[in-house]
mmCIF file of C-alpha atoms in Angstrom:
data_model
loop_
_atom_site.group_PDB
_atom_site.id
_atom_site.type_symbol
_atom_site.label_atom_id
_atom_site.label_comp_id
_atom_site.label_asym_id
_atom_site.label_seq_id
_atom_site.Cartn_x
_atom_site.Cartn_y
_atom_site.Cartn_z
ATOM 1 C CA MET A 1 0.000 0.000 0.000
ATOM 2 C CA VAL A 2 3.029 2.320 0.368
ATOM 3 C CA SER A 3 4.751 4.242 -2.415
ATOM 4 C CA PRO A 4 8.387 3.098 -2.845
ATOM 5 C CA HIS A 5 9.524 6.733 -3.148
ATOM 6 C CA ASP A 6 7.751 9.099 -0.789
ATOM 7 C CA GLY A 7 5.721 7.095 1.729
ATOM 8 C CA ARG A 8 2.283 7.923 0.321
ATOM 9 C CA ILE A 9 -0.357 5.351 1.259
ATOM 10 C CA ALA A 10 -3.094 4.041 -1.035
ATOM 11 C CA ALA A 11 -6.016 2.097 0.431
ATOM 12 C CA GLN A 12 -9.792 2.066 0.798
ATOM 13 C CA GLY A 13 -11.597 3.388 3.848
ATOM 14 C CA TYR A 14 -14.289 5.722 5.161
ATOM 15 C CA VAL A 15 -13.143 9.232 4.240
ATOM 16 C CA GLY A 16 -16.321 11.258 4.605
ATOM 17 C CA GLY A 17 -18.695 9.501 2.227
ATOM 18 C CA THR A 18 -21.384 6.885 2.774
ATOM 19 C CA TRP A 19 -19.232 4.037 1.478
ATOM 20 C CA PRO A 20 -15.521 3.206 1.757
ATOM 21 C CA GLU A 21 -13.574 4.902 -1.014
ATOM 22 C CA THR A 22 -10.067 4.639 -2.419
ATOM 23 C CA PHE A 23 -7.788 7.382 -1.123
ATOM 24 C CA VAL A 24 -4.133 8.431 -1.330
ATOM 25 C CA TYR A 25 -2.683 9.820 1.887
ATOM 26 C CA GLN A 26 0.425 12.036 1.906
ATOM 27 C CA PRO A 27 2.015 11.851 5.393
ATOM 28 C CA SER A 28 4.355 14.817 4.824
ATOM 29 C CA THR A 29 1.418 17.214 4.351
ATOM 30 C CA ASP A 30 -1.269 15.221 6.217
ATOM 31 C CA SER A 31 -3.452 15.507 3.101
ATOM 32 C CA ILE A 32 -5.835 13.019 1.515
ATOM 33 C CA ALA A 33 -6.907 12.750 -2.127
ATOM 34 C CA VAL A 34 -10.091 10.714 -2.587
ATOM 35 C CA ILE A 35 -11.303 8.849 -5.689
ATOM 36 C CA ARG A 36 -14.972 9.797 -5.636
ATOM 37 C CA ALA A 37 -17.414 7.441 -7.370
ATOM 38 C CA PRO A 38 -21.181 7.713 -7.971
ATOM 39 C CA VAL A 39 -21.748 4.128 -6.780
ATOM 40 C CA SER A 40 -20.195 1.938 -4.108
ATOM 41 C CA TYR A 41 -17.210 -0.235 -4.987
ATOM 42 C CA ARG A 42 -15.113 -2.722 -3.071
ATOM 43 C CA ASP A 43 -11.523 -1.753 -3.876
ATOM 44 C CA VAL A 44 -8.768 -4.083 -2.641
ATOM 45 C CA GLY A 45 -5.123 -4.960 -3.224
ATOM 46 C CA HIS A 46 -3.703 -1.462 -3.792
ATOM 47 C CA SER A 47 -0.214 -1.868 -5.244
ATOM 48 C CA TRP A 48 2.201 0.917 -6.266
ATOM 49 C CA SER A 49 4.319 0.702 -9.405
ATOM 50 C CA PRO A 50 8.093 0.819 -8.768
ATOM 51 C CA ASP A 51 8.321 4.390 -10.099
ATOM 52 C CA GLY A 52 5.421 5.605 -7.939
ATOM 53 C CA ALA A 53 3.496 6.796 -11.013
ATOM 54 C CA SER A 54 0.635 4.284 -10.844
ATOM 55 C CA ILE A 55 -1.492 2.426 -8.306
ATOM 56 C CA ALA A 56 -3.224 -0.797 -9.349
ATOM 57 C CA PHE A 57 -6.140 -2.331 -7.484
ATOM 58 C CA SER A 58 -9.125 -4.619 -7.960
ATOM 59 C CA ARG A 59 -12.606 -3.082 -8.113
ATOM 60 C CA GLN A 60 -16.034 -4.701 -7.849
ATOM 61 C CA ARG A 61 -19.402 -2.997 -7.582
ATOM 62 C CA VAL A 62 -21.102 -3.683 -4.234
ATOM 63 C CA GLU A 63 -24.765 -3.027 -5.101
ATOM 64 C CA GLY A 64 -26.549 -3.868 -8.339
ATOM 65 C CA GLY A 65 -23.403 -5.076 -10.043
ATOM 66 C CA SER A 66 -22.954 -7.863 -12.573
ATOM 67 C CA GLY A 67 -20.307 -9.612 -10.500
ATOM 68 C CA VAL A 68 -17.621 -8.576 -12.969
ATOM 69 C CA GLN A 69 -14.337 -7.676 -11.329
ATOM 70 C CA ALA A 70 -12.133 -4.991 -12.880
ATOM 71 C CA VAL A 71 -8.421 -4.343 -12.491
ATOM 72 C CA VAL A 72 -7.896 -0.599 -12.601
ATOM 73 C CA VAL A 73 -4.803 1.599 -12.587
ATOM 74 C CA LEU A 74 -4.774 5.067 -11.055
ATOM 75 C CA SER A 75 -2.304 7.579 -12.481
ATOM 76 C CA THR A 76 -0.861 9.612 -9.614
ATOM 77 C CA GLU A 77 -0.037 12.448 -12.041
ATOM 78 C CA ARG A 78 -3.376 12.727 -13.882
ATOM 79 C CA PHE A 79 -5.351 11.276 -10.954
ATOM 80 C CA ALA A 80 -7.386 9.358 -13.538
ATOM 81 C CA LEU A 81 -8.503 5.724 -13.592
ATOM 82 C CA ASP A 82 -7.992 3.299 -16.469
ATOM 83 C CA THR A 83 -9.459 -0.211 -16.590
ATOM 84 C CA VAL A 84 -6.755 -2.603 -17.771
ATOM 85 C CA LEU A 85 -8.590 -5.925 -17.399
ATOM 86 C CA SER A 86 -12.105 -7.211 -16.630
ATOM 87 C CA THR A 87 -13.019 -10.727 -15.550
ATOM 88 C CA GLY A 88 -15.375 -12.981 -17.473
ATOM 89 C CA PRO A 89 -18.011 -15.353 -16.036
ATOM 90 C CA PHE A 90 -16.607 -17.453 -13.134
ATOM 91 C CA GLU A 91 -13.207 -15.759 -13.481
ATOM 92 C CA SER A 92 -11.360 -13.869 -10.773
ATOM 93 C CA ALA A 93 -8.360 -11.564 -10.450
ATOM 94 C CA GLY A 94 -6.300 -12.022 -7.306
ATOM 95 C CA ARG A 95 -3.158 -10.414 -5.940
ATOM 96 C CA MET A 96 -1.324 -7.901 -8.134
ATOM 97 C CA SER A 97 2.349 -7.003 -8.248
ATOM 98 C CA TRP A 98 4.658 -5.203 -10.670
ATOM 99 C CA VAL A 99 7.237 -6.972 -12.849
ATOM 100 C CA ALA A 100 8.545 -3.579 -14.027
ATOM 101 C CA PRO A 101 7.370 0.056 -13.778
ATOM 102 C CA ASP A 102 5.110 -0.438 -16.802
ATOM 103 C CA THR A 103 4.147 -4.104 -16.402
ATOM 104 C CA LEU A 104 1.495 -5.324 -13.978
ATOM 105 C CA LEU A 105 1.276 -8.970 -12.936
ATOM 106 C CA ILE A 106 -2.128 -10.414 -11.960
ATOM 107 C CA GLU A 107 -2.871 -13.760 -10.354
ATOM 108 C CA TYR A 108 -5.807 -14.853 -12.498
ATOM 109 C CA PHE A 109 -8.213 -17.773 -12.498
ATOM 110 C CA ALA A 110 -10.323 -18.880 -15.461
ATOM 111 C CA PRO A 111 -12.207 -22.210 -15.691
ATOM 112 C CA ALA A 112 -10.671 -23.050 -19.056
ATOM 113 C CA SER A 113 -7.037 -22.461 -18.079
ATOM 114 C CA GLY A 114 -6.975 -22.648 -14.280
ATOM 115 C CA MET A 115 -4.570 -20.457 -12.306
ATOM 116 C CA GLU A 116 -2.139 -18.356 -14.332
ATOM 117 C CA TYR A 117 -0.037 -15.215 -14.119
ATOM 118 C CA ARG A 118 -1.320 -12.594 -16.545
ATOM 119 C CA THR A 119 0.670 -9.502 -17.435
ATOM 120 C CA VAL A 120 -0.532 -6.127 -18.716
ATOM 121 C CA ALA A 121 1.751 -3.469 -20.220
ATOM 122 C CA ILE A 122 0.129 -0.304 -18.907
ATOM 123 C CA SER A 123 1.345 2.007 -21.703
ATOM 124 C CA THR A 124 -0.046 -0.197 -24.502
ATOM 125 C CA MET A 125 -2.673 -2.283 -22.652
ATOM 126 C CA GLN A 126 -1.117 -5.370 -24.244
ATOM 127 C CA GLN A 127 -1.805 -8.546 -22.282
ATOM 128 C CA GLY A 128 0.398 -11.611 -21.968
ATOM 129 C CA LEU A 129 1.346 -14.497 -19.700
ATOM 130 C CA LEU A 130 4.313 -15.044 -17.407
ATOM 131 C CA SER A 131 5.051 -18.488 -18.765
ATOM 132 C CA ASP A 132 8.322 -19.287 -16.970
ATOM 133 C CA VAL A 133 6.627 -19.708 -13.565
ATOM 134 C CA GLU A 134 3.805 -22.120 -12.836
ATOM 135 C CA ASN A 135 0.936 -20.707 -10.810
ATOM 136 C CA GLN A 136 0.305 -23.274 -8.069
ATOM 137 C CA GLY A 137 -2.607 -21.323 -6.634
ATOM 138 C CA ILE A 138 -0.573 -20.011 -3.699
ATOM 139 C CA GLY A 139 -1.626 -16.409 -3.171
ATOM 140 C CA GLY A 140 1.245 -13.951 -2.911
ATOM 141 C CA ALA A 141 3.791 -16.474 -4.159
ATOM 142 C CA LEU A 142 5.672 -14.039 -6.423
ATOM 143 C CA ALA A 143 7.466 -10.789 -5.662
ATOM 144 C CA PHE A 144 9.723 -8.667 -7.880
ATOM 145 C CA SER A 145 12.280 -5.949 -7.266
ATOM 146 C CA GLY A 146 11.666 -2.543 -8.823
ATOM 147 C CA SER A 147 13.669 -3.137 -12.005
ATOM 148 C CA GLY A 148 12.342 -6.676 -12.348
ATOM 149 C CA ARG A 149 15.814 -8.161 -11.965
ATOM 150 C CA TRP A 150 15.185 -10.074 -8.725
ATOM 151 C CA ARG A 151 12.277 -12.407 -8.130
ATOM 152 C CA THR A 152 11.251 -14.394 -5.088
ATOM 153 C CA LEU A 153 8.950 -17.383 -5.420
ATOM 154 C CA TRP A 154 7.148 -19.578 -2.909
ATOM 155 C CA ARG A 155 6.684 -23.071 -4.350
ATOM 156 C CA ARG A 156 5.073 -26.190 -2.934
ATOM 157 C CA GLU A 157 7.418 -29.160 -2.632
ATOM 158 C CA THR A 158 6.699 -32.707 -1.452
ATOM 159 C CA SER A 159 9.212 -34.963 0.248
ATOM 160 C CA GLY A 160 7.864 -38.303 1.403
ATOM 161 C CA ASP A 161 4.552 -37.531 3.083
ATOM 162 C CA GLN A 162 5.493 -33.949 4.000
ATOM 163 C CA ASP A 163 4.537 -30.837 2.021
ATOM 164 C CA SER A 164 6.591 -27.668 2.359
ATOM 165 C CA LEU A 165 6.587 -24.156 0.986
ATOM 166 C CA VAL A 166 10.058 -23.247 -0.259
ATOM 167 C CA LEU A 167 11.173 -19.652 -0.844
ATOM 168 C CA THR A 168 13.733 -19.088 -3.597
ATOM 169 C CA LEU A 169 15.468 -16.001 -4.990
ATOM 170 C CA ALA A 170 16.271 -15.768 -8.714
ATOM 171 C CA ASP A 171 18.342 -13.305 -10.744
ATOM 172 C CA ARG A 172 16.210 -12.837 -13.876
ATOM 173 C CA HIS A 173 18.825 -10.659 -15.643
ATOM 174 C CA GLY A 174 21.972 -12.624 -14.838
ATOM 175 C CA THR A 175 23.521 -16.072 -14.644
ATOM 176 C CA ARG A 176 23.569 -16.565 -10.889
ATOM 177 C CA GLY A 177 20.646 -18.974 -10.972
ATOM 178 C CA GLN A 178 18.020 -19.658 -8.356
ATOM 179 C CA ARG A 179 18.950 -19.790 -4.666
ATOM 180 C CA ARG A 180 16.995 -21.400 -1.840
ATOM 181 C CA VAL A 181 16.169 -18.996 0.999
ATOM 182 C CA ARG A 182 14.098 -21.028 3.464
ATOM 183 C CA ALA A 183 11.238 -23.513 3.848
ATOM 184 C CA LEU A 184 8.001 -23.540 5.853
ATOM 185 C CA PRO A 185 5.486 -26.238 6.712
ATOM 186 C CA PHE A 186 2.783 -26.065 4.048
ATOM 187 C CA ASN A 187 0.085 -25.461 6.656
ATOM 188 C CA GLY A 188 2.090 -22.843 8.531
ATOM 189 C CA THR A 189 0.538 -19.497 9.442
ATOM 190 C CA THR A 190 3.435 -17.180 8.533
ATOM 191 C CA SER A 191 2.689 -14.538 5.882
ATOM 192 C CA LEU A 192 4.258 -15.236 2.473
ATOM 193 C CA SER A 193 4.662 -11.539 1.706
ATOM 194 C CA VAL A 194 8.072 -10.375 0.441
ATOM 195 C CA ALA A 195 9.135 -6.784 -0.308
ATOM 196 C CA PHE A 196 12.347 -5.540 -1.948
ATOM 197 C CA ASP A 197 13.999 -2.276 -0.993
ATOM 198 C CA PRO A 198 13.961 0.340 -3.804
ATOM 199 C CA ASP A 199 17.755 0.112 -4.230
ATOM 200 C CA GLU A 200 17.567 -3.690 -4.634
ATOM 201 C CA ARG A 201 20.114 -4.525 -1.943
ATOM 202 C CA PHE A 202 17.760 -6.187 0.554
ATOM 203 C CA PHE A 203 14.375 -7.836 0.851
ATOM 204 C CA ALA A 204 12.037 -8.273 3.808
ATOM 205 C CA ASP A 205 9.831 -11.217 4.721
ATOM 206 C CA CYS A 206 7.891 -12.445 7.751
ATOM 207 C CA THR A 207 9.483 -14.972 10.083
ATOM 208 C CA ALA A 208 6.352 -15.026 12.263
ATOM 209 C CA LEU A 209 3.035 -13.242 12.463
ATOM 210 C CA ASP A 210 4.645 -10.641 14.744
ATOM 211 C CA GLU A 211 8.164 -10.406 13.321
ATOM 212 C CA LEU A 212 9.847 -9.467 10.041
ATOM 213 C CA ARG A 213 13.440 -9.812 8.975
ATOM 214 C CA ILE A 214 15.755 -8.060 6.515
ATOM 215 C CA VAL A 215 17.893 -10.245 4.215
ATOM 216 C CA ARG A 216 20.813 -9.091 2.072
ATOM 217 C CA ILE A 217 20.365 -10.146 -1.560
ATOM 218 C CA ASP A 218 24.060 -10.630 -2.314
ATOM 219 C CA ASP A 219 24.727 -13.462 0.144
ATOM 220 C CA LEU A 220 21.264 -14.114 1.687
ATOM 221 C CA ALA A 221 22.590 -13.105 5.081
ATOM 222 C CA GLU A 222 20.025 -12.013 7.653
ATOM 223 C CA VAL A 223 20.935 -8.512 8.787
ATOM 224 C CA ARG A 224 18.062 -7.635 11.112
ATOM 225 C CA ARG A 225 14.861 -8.862 12.795
ATOM 226 C CA ILE A 226 12.148 -6.408 13.796
ATOM 227 C CA PRO A 227 9.131 -7.080 16.052
ATOM 228 C CA VAL A 228 5.877 -5.750 14.544
ATOM 229 C CA PRO A 229 2.213 -5.838 15.642
ATOM 230 C CA PHE A 230 1.244 -7.951 12.600
ATOM 231 C CA CYS A 231 3.432 -9.023 9.688
ATOM 232 C CA SER A 232 1.478 -9.094 6.425
ATOM 233 C CA SER A 233 1.302 -7.394 3.000
ATOM 234 C CA LEU A 234 4.773 -5.881 3.214
ATOM 235 C CA SER A 235 5.836 -2.895 1.149
ATOM 236 C CA TRP A 236 9.063 -0.883 1.264
ATOM 237 C CA SER A 237 9.638 2.862 0.830
ATOM 238 C CA ARG A 238 12.660 5.137 0.779
ATOM 239 C CA HIS A 239 10.708 7.615 2.881
#
């Protein structure tokens, strides 16, 4: 929910209207910009692009709607909304993240194809698929650094009669290959959220529901653990 550059927060909440509305809060000036709408929507999953120019989120009409879910992108310069993808019958759009400043990744389900990772180039609205990673239906399994170079992935692995979730780090622009970070019991309760720092030197993940840690990308060394009230949906800002 937090801009990687200046600490602005995008979310939905009660900001003076009858229904919850999407807003952008600027902590430095204590000001709020609200996306007013003539009808009520459920807006979730607000995700900032790496350059801070766009905010993507999922939108569904609460009353009198068709059940269609839309993925919309808010320009923080024009403060205008563009619909980049709409679901069909029995389809759903899940968690969103950014592969690059202009490319949005959407966890998508369709009866004909099952779970897949769809991509949308915001400048051209061209859609595609992230074909090099299988979508195992694990929400929040993928995370990318701002340039798209580094990628973490949670994957289900089976050994004997035990299932685990294994976190790996891959260099998508180099030859270093994929490195194993850690493993969790498949039915564990730790958040799978991962967030990269804007300078791409570290990433953060949750070691427990009340603790996060900072890991150095170069050698996967843990550099810090921080107690938090609740560790979930991590994002990282320079601010």
